[in-house]
Every structure is written in structure tokens, then in C-alpha cells.
PDB file of C-alpha atoms in Angstrom:
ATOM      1  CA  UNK A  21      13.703  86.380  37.859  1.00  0.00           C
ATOM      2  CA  UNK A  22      10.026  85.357  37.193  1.00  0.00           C
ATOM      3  CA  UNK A  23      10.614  81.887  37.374  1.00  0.00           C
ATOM      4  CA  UNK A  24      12.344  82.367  40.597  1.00  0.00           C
ATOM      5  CA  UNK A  25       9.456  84.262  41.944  1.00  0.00           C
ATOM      6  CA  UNK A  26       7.633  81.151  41.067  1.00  0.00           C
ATOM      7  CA  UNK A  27       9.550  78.555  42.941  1.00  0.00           C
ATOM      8  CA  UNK A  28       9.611  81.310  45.882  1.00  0.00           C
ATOM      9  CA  UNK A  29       5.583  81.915  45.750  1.00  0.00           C
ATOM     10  CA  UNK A  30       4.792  77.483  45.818  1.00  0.00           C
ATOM     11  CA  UNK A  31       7.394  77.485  48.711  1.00  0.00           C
ATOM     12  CA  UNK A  32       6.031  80.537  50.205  1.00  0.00           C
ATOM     13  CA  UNK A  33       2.672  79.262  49.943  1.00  0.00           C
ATOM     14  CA  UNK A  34       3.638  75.723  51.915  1.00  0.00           C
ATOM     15  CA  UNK A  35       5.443  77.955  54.366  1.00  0.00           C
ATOM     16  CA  UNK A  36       2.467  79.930  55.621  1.00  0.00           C
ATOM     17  CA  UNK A  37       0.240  76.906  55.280  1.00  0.00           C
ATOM     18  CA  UNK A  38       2.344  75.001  57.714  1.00  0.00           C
ATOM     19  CA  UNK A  39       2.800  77.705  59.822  1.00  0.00           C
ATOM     20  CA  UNK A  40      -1.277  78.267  60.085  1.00  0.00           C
ATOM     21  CA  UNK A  41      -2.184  75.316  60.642  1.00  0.00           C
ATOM     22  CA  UNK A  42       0.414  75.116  63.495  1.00  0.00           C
ATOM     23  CA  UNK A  43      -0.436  77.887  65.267  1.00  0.00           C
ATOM     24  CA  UNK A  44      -3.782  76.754  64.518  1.00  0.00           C
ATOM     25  CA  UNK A  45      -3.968  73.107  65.977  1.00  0.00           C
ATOM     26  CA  UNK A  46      -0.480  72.859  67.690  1.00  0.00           C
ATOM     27  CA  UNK A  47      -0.395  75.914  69.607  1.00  0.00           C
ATOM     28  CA  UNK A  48      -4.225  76.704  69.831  1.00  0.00           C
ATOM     29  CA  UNK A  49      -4.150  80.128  68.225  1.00  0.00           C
ATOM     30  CA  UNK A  50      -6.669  79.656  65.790  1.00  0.00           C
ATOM     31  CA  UNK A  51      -6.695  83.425  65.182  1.00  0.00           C
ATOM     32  CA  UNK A  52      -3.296  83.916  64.454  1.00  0.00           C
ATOM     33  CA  UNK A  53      -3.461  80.722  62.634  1.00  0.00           C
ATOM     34  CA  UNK A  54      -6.404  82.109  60.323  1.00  0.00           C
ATOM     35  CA  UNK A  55      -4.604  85.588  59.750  1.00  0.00           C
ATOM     36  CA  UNK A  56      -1.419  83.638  58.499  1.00  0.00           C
ATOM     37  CA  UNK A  57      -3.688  81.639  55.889  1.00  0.00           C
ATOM     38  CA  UNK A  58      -5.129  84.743  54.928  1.00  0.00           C
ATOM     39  CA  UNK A  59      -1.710  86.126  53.841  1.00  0.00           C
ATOM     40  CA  UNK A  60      -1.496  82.901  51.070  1.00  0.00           C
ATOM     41  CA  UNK A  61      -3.258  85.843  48.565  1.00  0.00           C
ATOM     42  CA  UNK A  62      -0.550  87.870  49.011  1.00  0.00           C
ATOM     43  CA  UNK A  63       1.988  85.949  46.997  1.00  0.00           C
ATOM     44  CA  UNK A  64       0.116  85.539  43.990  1.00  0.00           C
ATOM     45  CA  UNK A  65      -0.369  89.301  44.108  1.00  0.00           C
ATOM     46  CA  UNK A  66       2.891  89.908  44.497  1.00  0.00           C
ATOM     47  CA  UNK A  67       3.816  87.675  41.428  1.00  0.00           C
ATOM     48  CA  UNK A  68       1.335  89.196  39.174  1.00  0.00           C
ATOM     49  CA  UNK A  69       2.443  92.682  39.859  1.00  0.00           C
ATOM     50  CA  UNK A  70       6.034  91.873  39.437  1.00  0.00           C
ATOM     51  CA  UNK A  71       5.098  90.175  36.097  1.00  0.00           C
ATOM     52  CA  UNK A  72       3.259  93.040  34.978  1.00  0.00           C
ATOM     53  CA  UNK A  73       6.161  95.482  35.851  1.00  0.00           C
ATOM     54  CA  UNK A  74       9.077  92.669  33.790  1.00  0.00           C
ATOM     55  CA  UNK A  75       6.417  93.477  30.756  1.00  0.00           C
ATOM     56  CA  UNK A  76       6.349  97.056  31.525  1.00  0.00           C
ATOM     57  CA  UNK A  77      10.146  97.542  31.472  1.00  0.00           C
ATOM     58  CA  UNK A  78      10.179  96.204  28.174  1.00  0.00           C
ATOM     59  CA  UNK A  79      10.949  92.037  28.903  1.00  0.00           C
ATOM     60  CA  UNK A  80      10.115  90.222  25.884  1.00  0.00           C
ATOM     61  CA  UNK A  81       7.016  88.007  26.376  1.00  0.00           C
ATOM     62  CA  UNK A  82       8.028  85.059  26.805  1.00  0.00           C
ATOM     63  CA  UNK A  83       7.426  81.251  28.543  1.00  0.00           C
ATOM     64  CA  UNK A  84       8.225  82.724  31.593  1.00  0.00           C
ATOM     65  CA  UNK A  85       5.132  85.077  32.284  1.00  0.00           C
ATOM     66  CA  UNK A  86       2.748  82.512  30.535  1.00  0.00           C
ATOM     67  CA  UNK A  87       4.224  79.988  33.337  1.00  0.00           C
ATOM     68  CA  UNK A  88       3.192  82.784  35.775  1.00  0.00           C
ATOM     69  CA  UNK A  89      -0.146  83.500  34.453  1.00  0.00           C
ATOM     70  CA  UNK A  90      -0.988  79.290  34.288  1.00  0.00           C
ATOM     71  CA  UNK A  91       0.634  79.081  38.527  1.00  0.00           C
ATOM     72  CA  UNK A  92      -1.766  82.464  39.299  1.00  0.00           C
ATOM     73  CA  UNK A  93      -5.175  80.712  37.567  1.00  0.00           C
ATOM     74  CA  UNK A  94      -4.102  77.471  39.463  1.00  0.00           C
ATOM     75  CA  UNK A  95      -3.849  79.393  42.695  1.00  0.00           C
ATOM     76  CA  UNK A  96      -6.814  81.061  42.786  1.00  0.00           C
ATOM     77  CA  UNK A  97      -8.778  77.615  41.272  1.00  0.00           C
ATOM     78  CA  UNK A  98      -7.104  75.300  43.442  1.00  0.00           C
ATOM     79  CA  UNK A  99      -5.699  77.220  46.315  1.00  0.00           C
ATOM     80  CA  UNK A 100      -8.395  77.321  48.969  1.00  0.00           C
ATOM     81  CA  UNK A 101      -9.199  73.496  48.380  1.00  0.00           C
ATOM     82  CA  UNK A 102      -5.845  72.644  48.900  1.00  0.00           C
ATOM     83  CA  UNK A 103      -5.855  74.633  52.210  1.00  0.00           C
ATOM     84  CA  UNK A 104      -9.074  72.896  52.888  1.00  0.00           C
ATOM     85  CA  UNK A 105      -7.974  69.754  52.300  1.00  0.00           C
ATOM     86  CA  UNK A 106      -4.655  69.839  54.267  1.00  0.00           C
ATOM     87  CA  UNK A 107      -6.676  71.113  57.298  1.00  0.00           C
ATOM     88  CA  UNK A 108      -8.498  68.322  57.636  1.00  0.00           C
ATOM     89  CA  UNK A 109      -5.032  65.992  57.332  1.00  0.00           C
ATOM     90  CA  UNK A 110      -3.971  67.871  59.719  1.00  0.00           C
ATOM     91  CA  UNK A 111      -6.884  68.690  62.210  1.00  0.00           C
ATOM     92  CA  UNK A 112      -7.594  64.493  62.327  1.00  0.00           C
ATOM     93  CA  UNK A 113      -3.522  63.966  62.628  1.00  0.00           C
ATOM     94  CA  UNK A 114      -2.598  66.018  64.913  1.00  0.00           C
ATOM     95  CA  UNK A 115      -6.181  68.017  66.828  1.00  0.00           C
ATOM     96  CA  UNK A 116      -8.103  64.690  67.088  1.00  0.00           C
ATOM     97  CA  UNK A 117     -10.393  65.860  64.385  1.00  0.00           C
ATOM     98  CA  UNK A 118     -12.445  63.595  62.145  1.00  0.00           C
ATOM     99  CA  UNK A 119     -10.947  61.129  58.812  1.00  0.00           C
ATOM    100  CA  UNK A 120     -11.757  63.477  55.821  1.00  0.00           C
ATOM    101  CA  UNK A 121     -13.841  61.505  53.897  1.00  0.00           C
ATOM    102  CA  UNK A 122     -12.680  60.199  50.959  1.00  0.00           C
ATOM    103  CA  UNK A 123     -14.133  60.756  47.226  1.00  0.00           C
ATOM    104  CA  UNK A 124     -16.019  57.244  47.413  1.00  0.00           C
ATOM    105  CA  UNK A 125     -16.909  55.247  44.259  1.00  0.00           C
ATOM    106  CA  UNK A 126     -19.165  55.035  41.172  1.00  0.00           C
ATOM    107  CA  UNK A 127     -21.430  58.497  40.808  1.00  0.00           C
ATOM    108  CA  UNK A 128     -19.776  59.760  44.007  1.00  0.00           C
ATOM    109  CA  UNK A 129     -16.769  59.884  42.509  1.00  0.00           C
ATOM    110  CA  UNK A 130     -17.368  60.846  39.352  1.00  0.00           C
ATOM    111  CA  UNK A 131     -19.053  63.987  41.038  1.00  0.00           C
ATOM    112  CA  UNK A 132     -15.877  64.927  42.749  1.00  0.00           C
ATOM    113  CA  UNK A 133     -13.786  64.157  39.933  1.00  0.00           C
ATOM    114  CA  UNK A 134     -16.350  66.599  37.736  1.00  0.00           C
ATOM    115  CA  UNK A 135     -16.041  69.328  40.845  1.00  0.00           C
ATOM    116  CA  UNK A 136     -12.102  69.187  40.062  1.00  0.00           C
ATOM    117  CA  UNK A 137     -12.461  69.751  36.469  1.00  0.00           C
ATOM    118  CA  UNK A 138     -14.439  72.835  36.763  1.00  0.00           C
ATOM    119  CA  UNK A 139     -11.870  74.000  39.331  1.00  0.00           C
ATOM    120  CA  UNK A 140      -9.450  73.284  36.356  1.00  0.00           C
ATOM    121  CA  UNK A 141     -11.649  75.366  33.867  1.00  0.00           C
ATOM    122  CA  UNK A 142     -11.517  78.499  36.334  1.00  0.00           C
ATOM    123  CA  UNK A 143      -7.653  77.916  36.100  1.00  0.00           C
ATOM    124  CA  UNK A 144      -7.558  78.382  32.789  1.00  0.00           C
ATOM    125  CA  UNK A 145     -10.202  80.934  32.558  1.00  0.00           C
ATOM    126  CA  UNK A 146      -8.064  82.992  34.923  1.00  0.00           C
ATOM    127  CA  UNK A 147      -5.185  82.338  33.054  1.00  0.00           C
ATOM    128  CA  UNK A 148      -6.166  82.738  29.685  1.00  0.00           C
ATOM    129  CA  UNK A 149      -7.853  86.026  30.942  1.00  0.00           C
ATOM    130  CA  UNK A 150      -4.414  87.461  32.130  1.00  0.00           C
ATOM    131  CA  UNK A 151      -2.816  86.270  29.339  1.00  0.00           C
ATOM    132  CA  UNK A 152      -4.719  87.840  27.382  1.00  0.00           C
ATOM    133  CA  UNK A 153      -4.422  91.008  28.997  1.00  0.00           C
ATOM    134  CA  UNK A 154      -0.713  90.557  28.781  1.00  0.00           C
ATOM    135  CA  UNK A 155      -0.998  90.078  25.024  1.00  0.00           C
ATOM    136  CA  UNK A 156      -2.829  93.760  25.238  1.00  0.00           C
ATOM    137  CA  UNK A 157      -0.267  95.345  27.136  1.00  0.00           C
ATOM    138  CA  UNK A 158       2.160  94.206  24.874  1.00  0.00           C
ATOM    139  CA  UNK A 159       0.590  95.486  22.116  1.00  0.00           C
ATOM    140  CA  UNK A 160       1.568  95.290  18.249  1.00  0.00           C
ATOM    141  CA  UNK A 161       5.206  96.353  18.904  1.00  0.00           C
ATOM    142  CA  UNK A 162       5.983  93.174  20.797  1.00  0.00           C
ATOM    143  CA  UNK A 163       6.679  88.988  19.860  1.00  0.00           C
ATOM    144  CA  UNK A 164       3.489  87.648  22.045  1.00  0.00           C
ATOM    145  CA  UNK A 165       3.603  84.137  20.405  1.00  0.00           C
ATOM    146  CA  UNK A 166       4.504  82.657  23.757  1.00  0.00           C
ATOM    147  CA  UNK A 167       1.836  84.102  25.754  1.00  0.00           C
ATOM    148  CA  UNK A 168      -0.591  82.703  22.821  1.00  0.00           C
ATOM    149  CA  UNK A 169       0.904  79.044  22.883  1.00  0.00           C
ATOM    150  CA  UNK A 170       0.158  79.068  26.983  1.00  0.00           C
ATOM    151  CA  UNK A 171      -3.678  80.138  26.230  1.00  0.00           C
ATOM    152  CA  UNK A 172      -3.175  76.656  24.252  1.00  0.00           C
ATOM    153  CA  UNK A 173      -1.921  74.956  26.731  1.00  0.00           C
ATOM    154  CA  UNK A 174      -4.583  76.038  29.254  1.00  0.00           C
ATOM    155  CA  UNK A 175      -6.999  74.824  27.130  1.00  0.00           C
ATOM    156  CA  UNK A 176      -5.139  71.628  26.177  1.00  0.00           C
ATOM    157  CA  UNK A 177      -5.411  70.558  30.082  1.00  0.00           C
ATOM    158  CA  UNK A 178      -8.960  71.539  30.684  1.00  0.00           C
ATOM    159  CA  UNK A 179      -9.413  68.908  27.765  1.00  0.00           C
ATOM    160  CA  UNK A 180      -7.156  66.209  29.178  1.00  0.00           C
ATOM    161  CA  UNK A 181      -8.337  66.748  32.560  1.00  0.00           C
ATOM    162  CA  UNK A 182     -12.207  66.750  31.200  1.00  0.00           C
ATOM    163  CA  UNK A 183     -11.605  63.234  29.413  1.00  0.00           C
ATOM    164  CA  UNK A 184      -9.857  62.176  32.795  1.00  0.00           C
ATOM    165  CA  UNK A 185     -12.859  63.255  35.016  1.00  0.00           C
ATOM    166  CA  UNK A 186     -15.374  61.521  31.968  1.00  0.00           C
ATOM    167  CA  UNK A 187     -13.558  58.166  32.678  1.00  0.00           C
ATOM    168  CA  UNK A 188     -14.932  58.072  36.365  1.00  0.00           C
ATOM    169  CA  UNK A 189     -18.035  58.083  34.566  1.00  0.00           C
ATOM    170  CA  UNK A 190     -17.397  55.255  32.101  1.00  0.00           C
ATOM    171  CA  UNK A 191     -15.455  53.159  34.201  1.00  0.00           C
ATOM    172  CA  UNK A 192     -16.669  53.404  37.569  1.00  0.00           C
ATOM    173  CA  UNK A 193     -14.773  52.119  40.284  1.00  0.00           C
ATOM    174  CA  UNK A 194     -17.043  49.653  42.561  1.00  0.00           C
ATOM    175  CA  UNK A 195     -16.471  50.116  46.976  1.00  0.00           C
ATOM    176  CA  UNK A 196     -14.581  47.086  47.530  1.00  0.00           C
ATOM    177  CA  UNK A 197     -16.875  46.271  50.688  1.00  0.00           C
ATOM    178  CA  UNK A 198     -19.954  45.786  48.263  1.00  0.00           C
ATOM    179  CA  UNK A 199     -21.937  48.560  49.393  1.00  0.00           C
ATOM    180  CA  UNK A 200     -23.738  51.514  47.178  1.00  0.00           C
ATOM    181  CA  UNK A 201     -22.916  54.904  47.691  1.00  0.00           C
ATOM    182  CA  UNK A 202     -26.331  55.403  49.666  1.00  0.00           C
ATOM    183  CA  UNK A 203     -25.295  52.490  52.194  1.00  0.00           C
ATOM    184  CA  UNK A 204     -22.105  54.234  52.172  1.00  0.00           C
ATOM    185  CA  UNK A 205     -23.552  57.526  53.293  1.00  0.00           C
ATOM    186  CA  UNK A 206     -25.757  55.626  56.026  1.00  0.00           C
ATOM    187  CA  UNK A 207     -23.163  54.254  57.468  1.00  0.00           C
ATOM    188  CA  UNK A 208     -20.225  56.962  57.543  1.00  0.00           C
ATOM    189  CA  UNK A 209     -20.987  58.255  61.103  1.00  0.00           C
ATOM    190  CA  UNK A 210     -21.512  62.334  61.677  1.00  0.00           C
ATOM    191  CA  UNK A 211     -18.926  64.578  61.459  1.00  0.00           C
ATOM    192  CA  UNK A 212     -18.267  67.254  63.197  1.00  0.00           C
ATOM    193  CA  UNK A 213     -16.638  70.616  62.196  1.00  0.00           C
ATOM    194  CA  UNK A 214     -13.500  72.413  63.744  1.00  0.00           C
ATOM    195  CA  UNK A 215     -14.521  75.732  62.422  1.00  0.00           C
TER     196      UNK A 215
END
């Protein structure tokens, strides 16, 4: 049940972000638009409070709630960029908004790739954290094992993703067109906000 929760949160959460940012931009109820984004919450809460009531009923810990824990700390790291992020796709696609800029090259992008990696640390400091509490709740009485193993695994992909966002430093992609990031930043015209 858990892991169908899961797959019903990530589509829930596409769901109301399409249907946001069409009421949004498409038909120009930004209001309504904002108060269906603000519902995204709402599934994660949901999924931790059914997880925590599986445990209480006397589930065995197992894969399935570390799975949940790892898709809550990714949520609440990566969520509202993601939401950002699409906005902007969608605001330039389809409400004549500006091109999001892209991450650029060299120090620029090594920046950006260093902002996502300690977006990935929350993740698995959130995750860890209700792990852990899970592990608690369990207690001595119970196989937590599992729910250990996923505190691993949290930690295994802050690491990956930390050498990842370290090679932008080491090997730094050059701008095609020859320019340095500060002639880059001269010449990317203004942009406005839709907010």
C-alpha cells in the first residue's frame, strides 16, 4: 500500500502542478492557480502520516517506508525548485514570459551544480531524520535493518552527487561562443518577473 501511495503522491504532485500553472497562465487565475500549488504539501503529509500509522499497526519495517522517507526528504529539498523551475517553462511557453536562464559555464555552473548538492544534503538530512525516528518508534521489539540500510543509501547519494557537482569544478565546461561568465552576464538582457 505504501508504495502505491508513492506512485499516487509523484502523480498527484504533477497533477496539481499542471493544473496551477494552468489556471495560472492559461486561464489568468493566478489566485486559484497559487492556492492549487499550495496544496503540493499536502501529499507528502498525507504519505508520512499513513506511513507512520502502517508502523503503528504493527507493519514490519521494511524497504517500503525507507522508500517513503527518501521520496518525503526529496520533496521537501527539491519540491519548490521544481515548481519554480517548471513555471518559468511554462510562463515563457505559453504567458510570453522570459527564457529561464540557463546554468551557464565554468564557476557559474559549478555554483549551481554546488546549490543542487546542498538541496541533495537537506534530502537526506530529512530523510535520515525520519528514518531515524521510525527506527525509534519501532523500538527494540522490531527488525529495523531496512530503515538503517536507507540512512546508507541517503548518504551514499549525497556522496555521489557531491563528487558529481566537484567535477563542474575540475572540468569546467567553456561557453561555446567564447565569452566569460561576466560578458555573459553583460550581455543576457533584463528580466522581468511574473510574480
Amino acid at each position: 500500500m505504501i508504495v502505491v501511495l508513492i506512485i499516487a503522491c509523484e502523480v498527484g504532485f504533477w497533477v496539481l502542478l499542471a493544473l496551477g500553472l494552468a489556471l495560472r497562465y492559461l486561464a489568468k487565475m493566478p489566485r486559484t492557480g497559487a492556492a492549487v500549488l499550495l496544496m503540493e504539501p499536502l501529499l507528502e503529509l498525507i504519505l508520512l502520516i499513513v506511513t507512520a500509522i502502517d508502523l503503528k499497526n504493527g507493519a514490519p519495517a521494511d524497504w517500503k517506508h525507507g522508500l517513503a522517507a527518501l521520496y518525503i526528504g526529496f520533496t521537501v529539498a527539491y519540491g519548490h525548485y521544481t515548481i519554480k523551475w517548471v513555471d518559468g517553462h511554462f510562463a515563457h511557453r505559453f504567458a510570453g514570459g522570459p527564457k529561464p536562464a540557463k546554468p551557464g559555464y565554468g564557476m557559474a555552473r559549478f555554483k549551481h551544480e554546488g546549490k543542487l548538492w546542498l538541496r541533495t544534503v537537506v534530502m537526506a538530512v530529512v530523510a535520515c531524520g525520519l528514518l531515524q525516528a521510525a527506527i525509534w518508534y519501532v523500538g527494540d521489539g522490531g527488525d529495523t535493518s531496512s530503515l538503517h540500510e536507507w540512512q546508507g543509501t541517503a548518504l551514499k547519494v549525497v556522496s555521489i552527487h557531491g563528487v558529481i557537482a566537484l567535477s563542474y569544478l575540475v572540468w569546467q565546461k567553456k561557453d561555446p561562443r567564447g565569452r566569460t561568465a561576466a560578458q555573459g552576464e553583460a550581455a543576457r538582457p533584463e528580466q522581468k518577473t511574473l510574480r
